[in-house]
Every structure is written in C-alpha cells, then in structure tokens.
Amino acid sequence: MNEDPDQLGRASSNLNSFTRREILVGLMTALSLKSQNARASAGVSLSDYGAYGDGKTDDSLAWSKFLKAATKAGKGFIPPGHYRLSQIETFAPKGKSLRLIGAGSNAVVLEAAGGFSKPLFSLIDASLDVSGLTTNNLTLVEAHRTIKKDIPALSIQDWQWVNDKPQGIRAVSIFSPYKDVPHKIESVSLRSIRGIGGVCGLWLRTAMEQCEIDDIEIRSIIVPDTDRWFYQRRPTRMNGIGTACGLLIGDDTGEAQAHFKHCQIGRILVDGVRDNRRQRDLNSDPAN
C-alpha cells in the first residue's frame, strides 16, 4: 500500500498541533483548578474584606478583619497583591491552629507603611503555619516568653523578607528559654526562605522536639549602634541576646535538650552578620 508523503506530513502536523493545543489547555485547566482548590481549601480570603493590594492604599483595616476571621476559621488565603499596612495588631492562634496561605512569595507583599510596627504573629498555645508571601520591614513572628503551652508545630515555607529600616527589625524572634518558659515546640519546619537585612534573621531560642530546615538564605544582618538596641542590663555582654544573629535554632540547656529527638538540615547560607554597637561607659549611663 502506497501512502502520499505530503498527506502523511499534513496529518502529522495537524496531530502535533492538536496535541500541543490539548496539552496547553490541559495545563491551564489544571493550574486554574489548583488555584481554585487552594483558595477553597484556605477558607476566608483577604480580598473578602476590601483589601486593594495596589501598593498605595492602606489595607490595615482589611488585614485586621481578615486575620480575625482567619484566626476563627483556622485558615485564610492571601491573593496576589502588594498590601500596605500602617496599623498592625499582633495576632496569635489561641486554642486552634492557624494556617495562612499566600499566593506565593513572588506574588504577595505585606509592607509596613510608616514607622516601627508590631510583629505580625506571636505564639501562645497553638500551631502557626505561614507560607507563600514576602514581608517588607515587618517581623513575621515574635514570641518572647509568650508561650503558655506546648506548641504542636511552627511552619514557615516560601517566605521572603526585606528589612532595611534604620530601626533594624527582626525577621523571626522566638525567645522562650526552657528554664524560664517550660514549654516546647514539638515540630519546626523552615523551608524556602530568603531574607535580607534587619538585626536578627531566624532566632528560635526555645526547646523543641524535632526540626526540618532546608533552602535558607540570610544576608546582611546588621545591628546599629543606637540606644534602641543597646542592652541596658548587660552592657558588657552584648552578644547572644537575639541580635546580630543570622540563624539560631534551639536551646542548649540540659532541660531543653532532654526533649530533643531529631533535626534534619539541608542547604543553609548565611552571609554578612555584623554587630556595630560599641561598649558604653557605665559611669556616664544614667540608666545604670
């Protein structure tokens, strides 16, 4: 049987074209369904509360309403946008875990509009899971002796920060030394994190059972020589107090280590950590 080569070529071309169209449509449909499923599974959305996300409008009120609803529901979704926040109230999941899903660190920006702001989140007695966003001049999590019970999990994934204000903002600062706060975080997961600037990168001085850390880049952590960051009660020991720290995980006391079970560490890069503070003359310091 003889076949027309031109006919076979046209048939092959039509098939390839059809196949490419079908594959493209299939991928677009799959991505759309994935986005819809993510939105549906994430509960309430920041867009439900009137947020503009245009990088100009103050979205503080919408953010506050959204977080109250998300905290109640246990989860929330942040759609793509640049959200400016002039007034920030620190939220902490209480008695119920909170999962906050951003559309992606390349798609969502939360920016502090104005001066020094409160941290976005704290820890008291429930888990916190945050993913898919970028923060500008904001502390994502700060928990200084606030933990009241064992925390089942702390998870931060696909997060970027840029802290370049003169105040030197912390990125994540959890200070719950076990001897003073006898509670632990059972599981810590830190993955796909990029950070530039601030006085502190990822500082978790707390007891924990297990942790997973991978794909972390922290750069240019600098503590300025200002009164705000001068530790008045220990003027001769200005290291190891939660500043000028790129990455610190865990509590090295015996009581805390007794809870430790497992830690898995992947890629970590820390580049540029400087403490620019100078020793003060105690005799000339009226606070001492």
Short mmCIF file of C-alpha atoms in Angstrom, two decimals:
data_model
loop_
_atom_site.label_atom_id
_atom_site.label_comp_id
_atom_site.label_asym_id
_atom_site.label_seq_id
_atom_site.Cartn_x
_atom_site.Cartn_y
_atom_site.Cartn_z
CA MET A 1 0.00 0.00 0.00
CA ASN A 2 1.45 3.39 -1.06
CA GLU A 3 0.91 6.47 1.11
CA ASP A 4 1.11 10.08 -0.08
CA PRO A 5 4.10 11.62 1.81
CA ASP A 6 2.52 15.09 1.69
CA GLN A 7 -0.71 13.76 3.15
CA LEU A 8 1.18 11.97 5.91
CA GLY A 9 3.13 15.19 6.65
CA ARG A 10 -0.07 17.23 6.87
CA ALA A 11 -1.68 14.64 9.11
CA SER A 12 1.37 14.57 11.38
CA SER A 13 1.45 18.37 11.54
CA ASN A 14 -2.25 18.53 12.37
CA LEU A 15 -1.80 15.88 15.06
CA ASN A 16 1.17 17.69 16.61
CA SER A 17 -0.72 20.99 16.56
CA PHE A 18 -3.78 19.35 18.08
CA THR A 19 -1.67 17.65 20.73
CA ARG A 20 0.10 20.89 21.68
CA ARG A 21 -3.21 22.73 21.98
CA GLU A 22 -4.69 19.97 24.08
CA ILE A 23 -1.65 19.85 26.35
CA LEU A 24 -1.67 23.64 26.77
CA VAL A 25 -5.39 23.73 27.53
CA GLY A 26 -4.95 20.82 29.91
CA LEU A 27 -2.12 22.56 31.79
CA MET A 28 -4.04 25.83 32.02
CA THR A 29 -7.11 23.99 33.29
CA ALA A 30 -5.04 22.09 35.83
CA LEU A 31 -3.35 25.28 37.09
CA SER A 32 -6.71 27.04 37.33
CA LEU A 33 -8.23 24.16 39.24
CA LYS A 34 -5.19 24.03 41.52
CA SER A 35 -5.56 27.74 42.27
CA GLN A 36 -9.29 27.36 42.87
CA ASN A 37 -8.73 24.36 45.12
CA ALA A 38 -6.06 26.25 47.07
CA ARG A 39 -8.41 29.19 47.50
CA ALA A 40 -11.31 26.94 48.50
CA SER A 41 -9.22 24.94 50.96
CA ALA A 42 -7.79 28.06 52.54
CA GLY A 43 -11.08 29.35 53.91
CA VAL A 44 -11.54 33.11 54.07
CA SER A 45 -9.62 35.42 51.73
CA LEU A 46 -8.09 38.84 52.32
CA SER A 47 -9.98 40.02 49.24
CA ASP A 48 -13.25 39.28 51.05
CA TYR A 49 -12.59 42.21 53.40
CA GLY A 50 -12.00 45.01 50.93
CA ALA A 51 -8.23 44.88 50.56
CA TYR A 52 -6.94 46.68 47.47
CA GLY A 53 -3.43 45.25 47.26
CA ASP A 54 -2.36 48.02 44.90
CA GLY A 55 0.76 49.08 46.81
CA LYS A 56 -0.75 52.50 47.54
CA THR A 57 -3.92 52.05 49.59
CA ASP A 58 -3.69 51.41 53.33
CA ASP A 59 -5.09 47.89 53.77
CA SER A 60 -4.70 47.82 57.57
CA LEU A 61 -8.42 47.60 58.34
CA ALA A 62 -8.99 44.86 55.78
CA TRP A 63 -5.97 42.95 57.12
CA SER A 64 -7.24 43.16 60.70
CA LYS A 65 -10.72 41.95 59.75
CA PHE A 66 -9.26 39.18 57.63
CA LEU A 67 -6.96 37.89 60.38
CA LYS A 68 -9.75 37.88 62.94
CA ALA A 69 -11.86 35.78 60.58
CA ALA A 70 -8.93 33.55 59.61
CA THR A 71 -7.98 33.00 63.26
CA LYS A 72 -11.57 31.99 63.99
CA ALA A 73 -11.73 29.72 60.93
CA GLY A 74 -8.24 28.36 61.45
CA LYS A 75 -7.06 29.24 57.95
CA GLY A 76 -7.01 32.02 55.38
CA PHE A 77 -5.81 32.90 51.89
CA ILE A 78 -3.87 35.95 50.69
CA PRO A 79 -4.35 36.56 46.95
CA PRO A 80 -1.69 38.23 44.79
CA GLY A 81 -1.13 41.87 45.67
CA HIS A 82 1.02 44.48 47.40
CA TYR A 83 -0.63 45.25 50.75
CA ARG A 84 0.47 48.30 52.73
CA LEU A 85 -0.19 48.13 56.48
CA SER A 86 0.09 51.26 58.61
CA GLN A 87 -1.52 49.81 61.75
CA ILE A 88 -0.66 46.28 62.83
CA GLU A 89 -2.09 44.25 65.67
CA THR A 90 -0.14 41.14 66.59
CA PHE A 91 -2.25 38.03 66.14
CA ALA A 92 -1.72 34.71 67.89
CA PRO A 93 -3.63 31.48 67.30
CA LYS A 94 -5.29 30.56 70.59
CA GLY A 95 -6.51 27.05 71.23
CA LYS A 96 -6.73 26.43 67.46
CA SER A 97 -4.02 26.29 64.84
CA LEU A 98 -3.79 29.00 62.18
CA ARG A 99 -2.78 28.27 58.60
CA LEU A 100 -2.15 31.30 56.40
CA ILE A 101 -1.60 30.56 52.71
CA GLY A 102 -0.23 33.26 50.43
CA ALA A 103 -0.37 33.04 46.64
CA GLY A 104 3.43 32.87 46.61
CA SER A 105 6.43 34.87 47.80
CA ASN A 106 6.74 36.35 44.30
CA ALA A 107 3.06 37.34 44.22
CA VAL A 108 2.23 38.62 47.73
CA VAL A 109 3.92 41.53 49.53
CA LEU A 110 3.00 42.74 53.03
CA GLU A 111 4.70 46.07 53.71
CA ALA A 112 4.85 48.17 56.86
CA ALA A 113 3.75 51.68 55.93
CA GLY A 114 5.34 54.18 58.29
CA GLY A 115 7.50 53.65 61.34
CA PHE A 116 8.30 50.70 63.55
CA SER A 117 5.44 48.21 63.68
CA LYS A 118 4.34 45.34 65.86
CA PRO A 119 5.11 41.76 64.80
CA LEU A 120 2.52 40.10 62.59
CA PHE A 121 2.22 36.93 64.68
CA SER A 122 3.04 35.51 68.08
CA LEU A 123 2.79 32.09 69.73
CA ILE A 124 0.76 31.27 72.80
CA ASP A 125 -0.70 27.76 72.81
CA ALA A 126 -1.43 26.71 69.21
CA SER A 127 0.33 25.99 65.93
CA LEU A 128 1.16 28.52 63.23
CA ASP A 129 1.67 27.71 59.53
CA VAL A 130 2.58 30.57 57.17
CA SER A 131 3.53 30.19 53.51
CA GLY A 132 3.76 31.99 50.19
CA LEU A 133 4.47 35.64 50.94
CA THR A 134 7.06 38.42 51.19
CA THR A 135 7.29 40.92 54.07
CA ASN A 136 8.90 44.35 53.91
CA ASN A 137 10.12 45.88 57.18
CA LEU A 138 8.00 43.56 59.26
CA THR A 139 8.66 40.95 61.91
CA LEU A 140 6.84 37.80 60.87
CA VAL A 141 6.85 36.05 64.26
CA GLU A 142 7.94 37.28 67.66
CA ALA A 143 7.30 35.29 70.82
CA HIS A 144 9.20 36.49 73.87
CA ARG A 145 8.11 34.36 76.81
CA THR A 146 4.54 34.32 75.47
CA ILE A 147 4.24 30.54 75.06
CA LYS A 148 1.79 29.13 77.60
CA LYS A 149 1.58 25.50 76.46
CA ASP A 150 3.48 23.13 74.21
CA ILE A 151 3.14 24.28 70.59
CA PRO A 152 2.44 21.35 68.23
CA ALA A 153 4.05 22.95 65.15
CA LEU A 154 5.62 26.07 63.65
CA SER A 155 5.92 26.01 59.88
CA ILE A 156 7.24 28.76 57.59
CA GLN A 157 7.52 27.97 53.89
CA ASP A 158 8.20 30.04 50.77
CA TRP A 159 8.80 33.30 52.63
CA GLN A 160 10.99 36.26 51.74
CA TRP A 161 11.79 39.29 53.86
CA VAL A 162 13.48 42.63 53.28
CA ASN A 163 14.14 44.68 56.42
CA ASP A 164 16.04 47.85 55.57
CA LYS A 165 14.72 50.41 58.05
CA PRO A 166 17.24 52.09 60.40
CA GLN A 167 15.44 50.57 63.39
CA GLY A 168 16.74 47.13 62.42
CA ILE A 169 13.67 44.90 62.52
CA ARG A 170 13.83 41.24 63.50
CA ALA A 171 12.67 38.63 61.00
CA VAL A 172 11.66 35.80 63.36
CA SER A 173 12.48 36.10 67.04
CA ILE A 174 11.29 33.46 69.49
CA PHE A 175 12.81 33.77 72.94
CA SER A 176 11.37 31.15 75.27
CA PRO A 177 14.28 29.68 77.25
CA TYR A 178 13.08 26.44 78.78
CA LYS A 179 14.30 27.29 82.27
CA ASP A 180 12.01 30.34 82.28
CA VAL A 181 9.25 29.08 79.98
CA PRO A 182 8.99 25.29 80.42
CA HIS A 183 7.15 24.60 77.17
CA LYS A 184 8.39 23.29 73.84
CA ILE A 185 7.63 23.47 70.14
CA GLU A 186 7.11 19.89 69.05
CA SER A 187 7.88 20.43 65.34
CA VAL A 188 9.63 23.27 63.50
CA SER A 189 9.76 23.40 59.69
CA LEU A 190 11.62 26.19 57.86
CA ARG A 191 11.85 25.80 54.08
CA SER A 192 12.50 28.00 51.04
CA ILE A 193 13.26 31.21 52.94
CA ARG A 194 15.16 34.23 51.60
CA GLY A 195 15.97 37.19 53.83
CA ILE A 196 17.90 40.44 53.63
CA GLY A 197 18.52 42.88 56.45
CA GLY A 198 17.37 43.51 59.99
CA VAL A 199 19.07 42.96 63.34
CA CYS A 200 18.04 39.33 63.54
CA GLY A 201 17.34 36.62 61.00
CA LEU A 202 15.83 33.37 62.26
CA TRP A 203 16.29 33.21 66.03
CA LEU A 204 14.45 30.40 67.80
CA ARG A 205 15.88 30.06 71.26
CA THR A 206 13.37 27.58 72.52
CA ALA A 207 13.05 23.90 73.38
CA MET A 208 11.85 21.69 70.54
CA GLU A 209 11.44 18.03 69.72
CA GLN A 210 12.27 17.99 66.02
CA CYS A 211 13.03 20.39 63.19
CA GLU A 212 13.46 20.43 59.43
CA ILE A 213 15.49 23.26 57.86
CA ASP A 214 16.26 23.49 54.16
CA ASP A 215 16.91 26.02 51.38
CA ILE A 216 17.61 29.04 53.59
CA GLU A 217 19.47 32.21 52.57
CA ILE A 218 20.06 35.01 55.09
CA ARG A 219 22.08 38.10 54.23
CA SER A 220 23.19 41.43 55.71
CA ILE A 221 22.08 41.22 59.33
CA ILE A 222 23.35 44.42 60.98
CA VAL A 223 22.75 45.82 64.47
CA PRO A 224 23.12 49.62 64.50
CA ASP A 225 24.84 51.44 67.36
CA THR A 226 21.69 53.04 68.72
CA ASP A 227 20.09 53.26 72.15
CA ARG A 228 17.22 51.09 70.96
CA TRP A 229 19.49 48.07 70.51
CA PHE A 230 21.82 48.70 73.43
CA TYR A 231 21.10 46.06 76.05
CA GLN A 232 20.98 48.14 79.24
CA ARG A 233 21.04 45.33 81.78
CA ARG A 234 24.10 43.56 80.32
CA PRO A 235 26.23 46.32 78.84
CA THR A 236 29.41 44.26 78.94
CA ARG A 237 27.85 41.25 77.19
CA MET A 238 26.22 42.39 74.00
CA ASN A 239 26.40 39.09 72.14
CA GLY A 240 23.95 36.21 72.29
CA ILE A 241 20.94 38.33 73.18
CA GLY A 242 18.95 37.80 69.99
CA THR A 243 20.57 40.45 67.85
CA ALA A 244 23.37 40.17 65.30
CA CYS A 245 22.17 36.63 64.68
CA GLY A 246 21.69 35.08 61.27
CA LEU A 247 20.37 31.66 62.29
CA LEU A 248 19.96 30.24 65.78
CA ILE A 249 17.85 27.15 66.38
CA GLY A 250 17.19 25.52 69.74
CA ASP A 251 18.06 25.91 73.40
CA ASP A 252 21.30 24.34 74.63
CA THR A 253 20.33 23.91 78.27
CA GLY A 254 20.14 20.36 79.56
CA GLU A 255 16.44 20.58 80.33
CA ALA A 256 15.65 21.72 76.79
CA GLN A 257 17.95 19.18 75.15
CA ALA A 258 16.21 16.38 77.00
CA HIS A 259 13.19 16.93 74.72
CA PHE A 260 15.20 16.95 71.50
CA LYS A 261 14.67 13.97 69.18
CA HIS A 262 15.56 14.76 65.57
CA CYS A 263 16.84 17.54 63.32
CA GLN A 264 17.20 17.40 59.53
CA ILE A 265 19.24 20.19 57.94
CA GLY A 266 19.63 20.87 54.23
CA ARG A 267 21.03 23.90 52.40
CA ILE A 268 21.76 26.96 54.55
CA LEU A 269 23.57 30.15 53.55
CA VAL A 270 24.30 32.98 55.99
CA ASP A 271 26.31 35.87 54.59
CA GLY A 272 27.11 39.11 56.41
CA VAL A 273 26.30 39.40 60.13
CA ARG A 274 27.66 42.47 61.93
CA ASP A 275 27.14 43.96 65.37
CA ASN A 276 28.02 47.65 65.11
CA ARG A 277 27.29 48.50 68.73
CA ARG A 278 30.05 49.91 70.87
CA GLN A 279 30.52 49.44 74.59
CA ARG A 280 29.03 52.20 76.73
CA ASP A 281 30.70 53.91 79.68
CA LEU A 282 28.70 52.62 82.65
CA ASN A 283 29.61 55.61 84.80
CA SER A 284 28.08 58.01 82.28
CA ASP A 285 24.94 55.99 81.64
CA PRO A 286 22.11 57.32 83.86
CA ALA A 287 20.17 54.06 83.43
CA ASN A 288 22.79 52.06 85.34
#
